[in-house]
PDB file of C-alpha atoms and ligand atoms in Angstrom:
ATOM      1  CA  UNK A   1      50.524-107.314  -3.694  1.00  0.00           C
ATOM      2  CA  UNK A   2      48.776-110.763  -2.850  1.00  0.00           C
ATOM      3  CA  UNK A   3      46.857-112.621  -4.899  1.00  0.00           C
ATOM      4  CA  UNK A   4      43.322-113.564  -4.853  1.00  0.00           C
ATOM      5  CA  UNK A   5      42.352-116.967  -4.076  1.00  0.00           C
ATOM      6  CA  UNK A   6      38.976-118.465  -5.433  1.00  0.00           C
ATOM      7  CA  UNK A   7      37.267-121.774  -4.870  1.00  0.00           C
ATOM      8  CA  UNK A   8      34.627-123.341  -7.093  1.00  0.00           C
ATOM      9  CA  UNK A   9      32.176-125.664  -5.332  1.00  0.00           C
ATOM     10  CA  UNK A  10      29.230-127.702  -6.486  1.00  0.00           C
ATOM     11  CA  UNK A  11      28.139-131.633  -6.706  1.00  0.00           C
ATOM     12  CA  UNK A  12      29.475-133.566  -9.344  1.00  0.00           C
ATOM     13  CA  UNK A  13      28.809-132.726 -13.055  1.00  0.00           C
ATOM     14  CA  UNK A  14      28.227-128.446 -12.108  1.00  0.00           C
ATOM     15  CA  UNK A  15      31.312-127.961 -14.550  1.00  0.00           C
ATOM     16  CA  UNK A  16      33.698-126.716 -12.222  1.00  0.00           C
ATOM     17  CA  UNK A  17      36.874-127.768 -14.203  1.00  0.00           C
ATOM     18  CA  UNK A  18      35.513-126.031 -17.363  1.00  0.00           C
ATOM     19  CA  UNK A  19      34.409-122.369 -15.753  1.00  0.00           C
ATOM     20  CA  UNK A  20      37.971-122.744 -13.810  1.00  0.00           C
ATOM     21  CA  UNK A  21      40.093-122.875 -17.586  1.00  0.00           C
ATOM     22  CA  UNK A  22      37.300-120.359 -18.901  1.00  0.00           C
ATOM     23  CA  UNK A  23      37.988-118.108 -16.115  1.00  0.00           C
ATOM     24  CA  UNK A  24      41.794-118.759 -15.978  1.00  0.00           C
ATOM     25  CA  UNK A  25      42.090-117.841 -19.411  1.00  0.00           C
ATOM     26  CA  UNK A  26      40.459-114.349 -19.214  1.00  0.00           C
ATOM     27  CA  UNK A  27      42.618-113.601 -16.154  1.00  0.00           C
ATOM     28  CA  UNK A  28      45.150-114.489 -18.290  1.00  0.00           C
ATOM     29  CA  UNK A  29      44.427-112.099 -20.962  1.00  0.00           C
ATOM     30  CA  UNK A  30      44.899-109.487 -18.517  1.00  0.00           C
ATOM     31  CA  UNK A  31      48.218-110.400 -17.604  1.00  0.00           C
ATOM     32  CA  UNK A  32      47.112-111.680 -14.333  1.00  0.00           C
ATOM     33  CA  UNK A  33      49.319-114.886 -13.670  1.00  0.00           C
ATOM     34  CA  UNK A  34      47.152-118.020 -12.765  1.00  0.00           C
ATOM     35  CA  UNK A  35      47.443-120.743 -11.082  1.00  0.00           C
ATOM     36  CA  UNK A  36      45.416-123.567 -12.054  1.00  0.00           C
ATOM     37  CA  UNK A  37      44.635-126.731  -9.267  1.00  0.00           C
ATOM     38  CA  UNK A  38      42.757-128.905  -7.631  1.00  0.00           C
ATOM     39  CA  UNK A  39      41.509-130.693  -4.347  1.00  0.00           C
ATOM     40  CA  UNK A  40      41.968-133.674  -3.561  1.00  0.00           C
ATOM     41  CA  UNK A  41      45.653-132.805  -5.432  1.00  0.00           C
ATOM     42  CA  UNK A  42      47.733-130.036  -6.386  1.00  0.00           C
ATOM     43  CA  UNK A  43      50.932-131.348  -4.999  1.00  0.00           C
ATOM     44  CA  UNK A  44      52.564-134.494  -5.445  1.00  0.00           C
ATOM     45  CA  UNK A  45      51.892-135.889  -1.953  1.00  0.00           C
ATOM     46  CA  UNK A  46      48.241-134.854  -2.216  1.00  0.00           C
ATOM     47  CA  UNK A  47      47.531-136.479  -5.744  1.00  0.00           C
ATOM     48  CA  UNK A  48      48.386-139.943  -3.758  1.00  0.00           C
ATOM     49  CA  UNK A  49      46.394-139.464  -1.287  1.00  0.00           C
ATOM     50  CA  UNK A  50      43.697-138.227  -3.871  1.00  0.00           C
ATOM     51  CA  UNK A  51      44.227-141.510  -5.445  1.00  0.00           C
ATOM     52  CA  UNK A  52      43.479-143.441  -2.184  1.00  0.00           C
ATOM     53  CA  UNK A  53      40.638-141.671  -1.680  1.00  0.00           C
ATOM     54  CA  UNK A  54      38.633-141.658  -5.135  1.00  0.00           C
ATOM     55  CA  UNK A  55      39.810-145.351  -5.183  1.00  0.00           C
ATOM     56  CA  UNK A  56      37.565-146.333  -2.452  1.00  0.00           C
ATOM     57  CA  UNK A  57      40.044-148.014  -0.695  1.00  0.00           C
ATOM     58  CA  UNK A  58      39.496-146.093   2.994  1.00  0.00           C
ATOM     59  CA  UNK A  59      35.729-146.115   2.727  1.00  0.00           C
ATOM     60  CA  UNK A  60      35.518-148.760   4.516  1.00  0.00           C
ATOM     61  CA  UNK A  61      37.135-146.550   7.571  1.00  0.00           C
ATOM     62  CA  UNK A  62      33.943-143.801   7.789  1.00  0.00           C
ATOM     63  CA  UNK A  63      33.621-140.334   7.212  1.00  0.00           C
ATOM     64  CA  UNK A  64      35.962-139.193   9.846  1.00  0.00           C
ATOM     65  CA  UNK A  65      39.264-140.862   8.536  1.00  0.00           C
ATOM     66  CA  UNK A  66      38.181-139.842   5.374  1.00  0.00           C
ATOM     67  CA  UNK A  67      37.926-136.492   6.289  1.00  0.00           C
ATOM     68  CA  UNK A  68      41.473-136.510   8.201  1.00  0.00           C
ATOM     69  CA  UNK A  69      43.413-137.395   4.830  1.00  0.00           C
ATOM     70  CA  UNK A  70      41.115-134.609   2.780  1.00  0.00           C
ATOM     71  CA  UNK A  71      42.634-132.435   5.298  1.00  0.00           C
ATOM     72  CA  UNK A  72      46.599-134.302   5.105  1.00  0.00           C
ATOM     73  CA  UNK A  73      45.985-133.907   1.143  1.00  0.00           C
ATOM     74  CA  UNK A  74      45.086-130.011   1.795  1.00  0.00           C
ATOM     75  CA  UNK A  75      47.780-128.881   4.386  1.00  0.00           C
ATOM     76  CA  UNK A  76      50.253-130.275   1.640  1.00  0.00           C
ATOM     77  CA  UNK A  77      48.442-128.547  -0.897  1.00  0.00           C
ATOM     78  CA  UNK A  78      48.623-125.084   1.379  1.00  0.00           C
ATOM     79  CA  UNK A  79      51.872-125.316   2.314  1.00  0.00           C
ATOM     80  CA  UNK A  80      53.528-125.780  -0.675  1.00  0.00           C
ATOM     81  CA  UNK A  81      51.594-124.527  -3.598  1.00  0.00           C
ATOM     82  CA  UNK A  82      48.661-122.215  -3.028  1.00  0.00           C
ATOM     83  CA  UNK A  83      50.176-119.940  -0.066  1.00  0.00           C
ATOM     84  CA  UNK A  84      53.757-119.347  -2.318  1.00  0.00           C
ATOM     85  CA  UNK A  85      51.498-118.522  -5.046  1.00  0.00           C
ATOM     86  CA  UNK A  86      49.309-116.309  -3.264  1.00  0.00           C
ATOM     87  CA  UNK A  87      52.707-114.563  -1.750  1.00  0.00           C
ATOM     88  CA  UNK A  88      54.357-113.957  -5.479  1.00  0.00           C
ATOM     89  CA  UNK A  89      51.056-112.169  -6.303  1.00  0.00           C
ATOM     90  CA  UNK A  90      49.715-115.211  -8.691  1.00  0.00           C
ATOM     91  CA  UNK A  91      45.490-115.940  -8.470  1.00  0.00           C
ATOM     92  CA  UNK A  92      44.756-119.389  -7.286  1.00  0.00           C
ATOM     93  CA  UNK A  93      41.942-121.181  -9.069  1.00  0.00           C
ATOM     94  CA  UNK A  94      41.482-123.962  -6.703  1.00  0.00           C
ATOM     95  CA  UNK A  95      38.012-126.585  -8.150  1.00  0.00           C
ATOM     96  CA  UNK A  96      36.798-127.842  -4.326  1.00  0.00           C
ATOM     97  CA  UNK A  97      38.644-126.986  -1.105  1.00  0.00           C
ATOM     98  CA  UNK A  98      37.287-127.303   2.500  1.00  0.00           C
ATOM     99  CA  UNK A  99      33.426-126.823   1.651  1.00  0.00           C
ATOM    100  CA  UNK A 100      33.796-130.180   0.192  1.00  0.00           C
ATOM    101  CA  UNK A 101      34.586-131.469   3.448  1.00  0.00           C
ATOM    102  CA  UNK A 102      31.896-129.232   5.162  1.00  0.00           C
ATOM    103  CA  UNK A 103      29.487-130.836   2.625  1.00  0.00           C
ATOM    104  CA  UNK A 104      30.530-134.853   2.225  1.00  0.00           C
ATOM    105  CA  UNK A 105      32.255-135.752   5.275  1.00  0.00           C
ATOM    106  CA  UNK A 106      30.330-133.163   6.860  1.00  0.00           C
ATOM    107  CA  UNK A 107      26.867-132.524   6.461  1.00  0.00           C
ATOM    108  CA  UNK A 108      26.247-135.545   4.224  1.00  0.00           C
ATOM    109  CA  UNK A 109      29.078-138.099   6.131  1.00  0.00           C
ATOM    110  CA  UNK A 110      27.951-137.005   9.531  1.00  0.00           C
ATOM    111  CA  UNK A 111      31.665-135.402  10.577  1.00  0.00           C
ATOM    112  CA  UNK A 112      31.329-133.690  13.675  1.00  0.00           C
ATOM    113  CA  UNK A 113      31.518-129.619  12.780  1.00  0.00           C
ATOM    114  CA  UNK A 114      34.059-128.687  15.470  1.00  0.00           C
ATOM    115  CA  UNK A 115      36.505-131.757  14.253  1.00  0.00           C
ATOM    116  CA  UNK A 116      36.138-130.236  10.925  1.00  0.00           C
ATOM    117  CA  UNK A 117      37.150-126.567  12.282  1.00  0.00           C
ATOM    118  CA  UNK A 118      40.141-128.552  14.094  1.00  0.00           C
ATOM    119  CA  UNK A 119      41.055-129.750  10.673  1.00  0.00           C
ATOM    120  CA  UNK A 120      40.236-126.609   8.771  1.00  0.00           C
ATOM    121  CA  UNK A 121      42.459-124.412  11.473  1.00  0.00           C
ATOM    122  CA  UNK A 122      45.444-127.035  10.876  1.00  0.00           C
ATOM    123  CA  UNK A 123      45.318-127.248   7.272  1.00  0.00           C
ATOM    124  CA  UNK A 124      44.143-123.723   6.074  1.00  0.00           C
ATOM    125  CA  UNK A 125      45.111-121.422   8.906  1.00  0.00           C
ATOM    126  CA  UNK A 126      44.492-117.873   7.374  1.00  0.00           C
ATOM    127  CA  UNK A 127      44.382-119.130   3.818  1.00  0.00           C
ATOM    128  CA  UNK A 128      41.548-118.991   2.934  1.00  0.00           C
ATOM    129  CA  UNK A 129      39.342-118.200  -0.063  1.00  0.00           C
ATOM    130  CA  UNK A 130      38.645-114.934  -1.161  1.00  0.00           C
ATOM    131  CA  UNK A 131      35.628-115.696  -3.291  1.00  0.00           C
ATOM    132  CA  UNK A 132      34.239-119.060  -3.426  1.00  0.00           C
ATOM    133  CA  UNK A 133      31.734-119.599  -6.542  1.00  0.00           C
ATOM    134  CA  UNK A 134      28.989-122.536  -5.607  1.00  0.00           C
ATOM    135  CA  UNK A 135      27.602-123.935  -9.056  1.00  0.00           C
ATOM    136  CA  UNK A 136      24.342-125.195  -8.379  1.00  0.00           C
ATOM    137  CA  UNK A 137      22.991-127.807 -10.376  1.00  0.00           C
ATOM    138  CA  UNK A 138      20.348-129.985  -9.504  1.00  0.00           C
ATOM    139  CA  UNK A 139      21.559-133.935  -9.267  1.00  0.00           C
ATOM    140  CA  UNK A 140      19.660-135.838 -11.579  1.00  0.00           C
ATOM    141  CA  UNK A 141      21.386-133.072 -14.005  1.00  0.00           C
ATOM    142  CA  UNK A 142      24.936-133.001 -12.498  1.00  0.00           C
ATOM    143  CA  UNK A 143      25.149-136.925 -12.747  1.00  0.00           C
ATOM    144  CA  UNK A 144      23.657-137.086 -16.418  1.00  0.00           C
ATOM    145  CA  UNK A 145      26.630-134.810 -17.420  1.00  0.00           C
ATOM    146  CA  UNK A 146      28.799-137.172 -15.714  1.00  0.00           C
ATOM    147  CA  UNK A 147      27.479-140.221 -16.800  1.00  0.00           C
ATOM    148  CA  UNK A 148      28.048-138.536 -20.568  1.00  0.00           C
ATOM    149  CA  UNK A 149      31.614-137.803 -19.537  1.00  0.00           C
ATOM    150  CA  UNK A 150      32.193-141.275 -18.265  1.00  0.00           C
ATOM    151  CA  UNK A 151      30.771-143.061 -21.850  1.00  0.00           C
ATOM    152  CA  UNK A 152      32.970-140.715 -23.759  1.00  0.00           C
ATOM    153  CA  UNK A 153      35.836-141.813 -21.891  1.00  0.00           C
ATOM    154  CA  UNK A 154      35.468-145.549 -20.653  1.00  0.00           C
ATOM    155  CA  UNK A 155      36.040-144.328 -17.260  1.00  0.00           C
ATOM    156  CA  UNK A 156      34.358-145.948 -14.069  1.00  0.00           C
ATOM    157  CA  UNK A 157      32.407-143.587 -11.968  1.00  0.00           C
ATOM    158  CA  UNK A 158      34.341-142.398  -8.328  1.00  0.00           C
ATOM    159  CA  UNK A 159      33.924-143.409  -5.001  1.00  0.00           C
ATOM    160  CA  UNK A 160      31.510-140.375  -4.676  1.00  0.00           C
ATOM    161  CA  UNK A 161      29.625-140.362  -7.640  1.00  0.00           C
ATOM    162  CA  UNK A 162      28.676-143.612  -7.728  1.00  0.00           C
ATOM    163  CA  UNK A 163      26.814-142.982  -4.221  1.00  0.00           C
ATOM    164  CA  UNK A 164      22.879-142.829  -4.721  1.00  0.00           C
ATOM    165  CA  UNK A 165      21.110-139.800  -6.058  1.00  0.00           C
ATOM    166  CA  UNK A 166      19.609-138.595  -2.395  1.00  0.00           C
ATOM    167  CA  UNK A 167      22.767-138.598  -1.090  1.00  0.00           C
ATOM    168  CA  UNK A 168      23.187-136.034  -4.106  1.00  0.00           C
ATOM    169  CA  UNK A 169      20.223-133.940  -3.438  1.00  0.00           C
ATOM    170  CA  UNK A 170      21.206-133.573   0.259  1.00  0.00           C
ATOM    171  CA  UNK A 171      25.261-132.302  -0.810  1.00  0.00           C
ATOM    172  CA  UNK A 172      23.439-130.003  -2.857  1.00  0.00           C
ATOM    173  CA  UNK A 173      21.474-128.597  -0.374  1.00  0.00           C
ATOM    174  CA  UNK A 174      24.687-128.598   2.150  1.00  0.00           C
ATOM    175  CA  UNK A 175      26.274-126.276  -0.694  1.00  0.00           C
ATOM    176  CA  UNK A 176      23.526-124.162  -0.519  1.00  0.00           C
ATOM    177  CA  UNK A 177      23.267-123.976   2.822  1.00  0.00           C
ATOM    178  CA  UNK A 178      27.014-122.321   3.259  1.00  0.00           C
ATOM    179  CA  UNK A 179      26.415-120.064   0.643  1.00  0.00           C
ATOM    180  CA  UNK A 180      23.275-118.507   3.042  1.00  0.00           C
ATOM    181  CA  UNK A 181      25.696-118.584   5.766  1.00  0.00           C
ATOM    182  CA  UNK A 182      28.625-116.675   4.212  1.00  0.00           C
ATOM    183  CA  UNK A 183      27.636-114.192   1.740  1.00  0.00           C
ATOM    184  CA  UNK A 184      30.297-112.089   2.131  1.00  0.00           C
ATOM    185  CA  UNK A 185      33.008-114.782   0.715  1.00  0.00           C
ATOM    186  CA  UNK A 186      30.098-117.267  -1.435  1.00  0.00           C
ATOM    187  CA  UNK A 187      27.761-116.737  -4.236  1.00  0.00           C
ATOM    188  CA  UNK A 188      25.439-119.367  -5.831  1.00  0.00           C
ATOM    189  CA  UNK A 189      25.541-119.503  -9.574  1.00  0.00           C
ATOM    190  CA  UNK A 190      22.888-121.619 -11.506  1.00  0.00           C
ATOM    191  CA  UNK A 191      25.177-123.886 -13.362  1.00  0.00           C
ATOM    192  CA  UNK A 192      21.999-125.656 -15.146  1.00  0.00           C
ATOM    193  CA  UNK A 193      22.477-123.207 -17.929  1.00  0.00           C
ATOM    194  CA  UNK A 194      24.806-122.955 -20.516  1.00  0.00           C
ATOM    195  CA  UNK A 195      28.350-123.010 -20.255  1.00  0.00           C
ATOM    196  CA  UNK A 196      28.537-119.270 -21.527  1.00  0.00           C
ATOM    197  CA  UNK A 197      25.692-117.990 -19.645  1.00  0.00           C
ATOM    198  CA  UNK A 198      27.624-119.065 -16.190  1.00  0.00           C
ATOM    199  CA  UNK A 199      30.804-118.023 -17.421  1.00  0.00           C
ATOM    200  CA  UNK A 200      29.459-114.943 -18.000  1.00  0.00           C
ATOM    201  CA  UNK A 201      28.106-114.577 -14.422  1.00  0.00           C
ATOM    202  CA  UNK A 202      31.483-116.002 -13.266  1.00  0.00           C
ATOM    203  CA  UNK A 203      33.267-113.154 -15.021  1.00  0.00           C
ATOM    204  CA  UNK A 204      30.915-110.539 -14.051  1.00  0.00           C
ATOM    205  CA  UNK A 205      31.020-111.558 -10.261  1.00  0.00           C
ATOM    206  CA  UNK A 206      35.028-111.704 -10.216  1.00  0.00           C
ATOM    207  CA  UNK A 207      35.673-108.191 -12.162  1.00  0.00           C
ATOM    208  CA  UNK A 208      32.974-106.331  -9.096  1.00  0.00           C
ATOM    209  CA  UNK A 209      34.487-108.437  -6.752  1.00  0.00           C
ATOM    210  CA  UNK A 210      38.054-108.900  -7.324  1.00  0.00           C
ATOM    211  CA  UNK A 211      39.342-106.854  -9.761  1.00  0.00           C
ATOM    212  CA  UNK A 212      38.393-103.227  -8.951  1.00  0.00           C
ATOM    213  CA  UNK A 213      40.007-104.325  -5.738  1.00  0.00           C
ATOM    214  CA  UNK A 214      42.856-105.145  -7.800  1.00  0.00           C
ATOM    215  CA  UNK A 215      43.045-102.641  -9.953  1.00  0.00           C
TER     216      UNK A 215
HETATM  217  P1  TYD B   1      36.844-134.736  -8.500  1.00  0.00           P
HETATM  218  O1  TYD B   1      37.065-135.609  -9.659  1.00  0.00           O
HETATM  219  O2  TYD B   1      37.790-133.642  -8.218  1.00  0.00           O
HETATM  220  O3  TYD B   1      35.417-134.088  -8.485  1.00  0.00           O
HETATM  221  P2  TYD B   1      34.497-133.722  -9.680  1.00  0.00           P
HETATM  222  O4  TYD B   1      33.659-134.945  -9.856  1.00  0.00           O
HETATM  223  O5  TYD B   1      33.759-132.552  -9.150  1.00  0.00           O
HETATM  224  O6  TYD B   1      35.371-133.415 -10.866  1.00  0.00           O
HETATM  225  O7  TYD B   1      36.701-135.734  -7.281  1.00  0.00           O
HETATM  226  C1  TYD B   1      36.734-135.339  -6.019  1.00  0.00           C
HETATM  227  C2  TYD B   1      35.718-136.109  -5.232  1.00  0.00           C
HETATM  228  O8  TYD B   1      36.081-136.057  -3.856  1.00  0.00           O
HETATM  229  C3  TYD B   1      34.338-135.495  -5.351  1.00  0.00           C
HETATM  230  O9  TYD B   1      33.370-136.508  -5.523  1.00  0.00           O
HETATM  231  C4  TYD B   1      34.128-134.838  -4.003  1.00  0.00           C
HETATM  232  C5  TYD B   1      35.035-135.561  -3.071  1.00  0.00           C
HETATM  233  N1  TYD B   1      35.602-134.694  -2.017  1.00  0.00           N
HETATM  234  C6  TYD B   1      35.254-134.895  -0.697  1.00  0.00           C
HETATM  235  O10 TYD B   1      34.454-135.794  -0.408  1.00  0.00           O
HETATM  236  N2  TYD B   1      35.803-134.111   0.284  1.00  0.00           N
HETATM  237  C7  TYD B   1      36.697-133.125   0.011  1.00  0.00           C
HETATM  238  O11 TYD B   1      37.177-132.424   0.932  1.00  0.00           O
HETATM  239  C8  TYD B   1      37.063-132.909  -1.369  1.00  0.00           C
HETATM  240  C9  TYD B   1      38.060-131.848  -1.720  1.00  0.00           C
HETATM  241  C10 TYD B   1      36.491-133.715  -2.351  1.00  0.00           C
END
């Protein structure tokens, strides 16, 4: 049988890579194989072009080119990692995928929505998430926890998180606002809470979900 695929989405600072390991592990527990990734990444051609990206080296090209290698980085990704898994029955735990280009490039960046279905047809065909968890946190709290993050480990913030806090509060809302518009694959958790509290909603949301499906 196929796997599942999920997707976590949110702003920066929800805690996306921390509910995916949470989650991954209690999968894990019951001996469902995981796989673990990432977007921009997951592949070896897509980590470079995640490092020209985060670098801020094409900003300077707009929205739309940026949005073209997002989509490069992701038909990579597709092709050679998260489809094979899906196919030998493995769940894909995948932090951002093409919401994130809905929401920057998109909404936020000002990407034209039928170049981004062009993309999003090219790069993701028919694979696409079977539950996609938004973790909603409000800006000023998402970029605290990443300023914290940063001093703890002498990093430099990204191209994206270093944009101003409006720009923020508007991907927010963008998240939000494809949540309303697909129920049936999205649900909103309030990642302002503890970490247990949303893993707890995380977990309860995947076993009505996904596993009785499974089972
Ligand atoms: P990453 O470190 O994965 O994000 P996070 O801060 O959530 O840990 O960095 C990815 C950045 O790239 C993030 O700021 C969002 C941005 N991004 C896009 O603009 N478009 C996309 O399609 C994707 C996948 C990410």
């Amino acid at each position: 049988m196929a796997g599942k695929f999920i997707t976590f989405e949110g702003g920066d600072g929800a805690g996306k890579s921390t509910q995916i390991r949470r989650l991954a592990r209690r999968l894990g527990e019951r001996g469902i194989h995981v796989v673990e990734t990432r977007e921009p990444g997951g592949t070896p051609i897509a980590e470079s072009i995640r490092k020209v990206l985060l670098s801020g080296m094409v900003k300077s090209l707009g929205p739309e080119a940026e949005a073209m290698l997002f989509a490069a980085a992701r038909a990579d990704h597709v092709d050679r990692l998260i489809r094979p898994a899906l196919a030998a029955g493995d769940w894909v735990l995948c932090d951002r995928f093409f919401d994130s280009t809905r929401v920057y490039q998109g909404a936020v960046g000002g990407v034209d929505a039928r170049e981004l279905d062009a993309l999003e047809r090219v790069a993701v065909g028919r694979n696409r998430p079977d539950l996609t968890f938004v973790l909603d946190v409000p800006a000023e709290v998402g970029l605290r926890r990443v300023r914290a993050r940063l001093a703890e480990s002498g990093g430099e913030p990204d191209r994206f998180e270093s944009d101003e806090i409006a720009l923020h509060e508007g991907r927010r809302q963008a998240f939000l606002d494809i949540a309303a518009r697909q129920p049936e694959r999205c649900v909103v958790v309030d990642a302002a809470r503890s970490e247990d509290a949303v893993a707890g909603d995380v977990w309860r949301i995947v076993a009505m979900r996904l596993l009785q499906q499974a089972a």
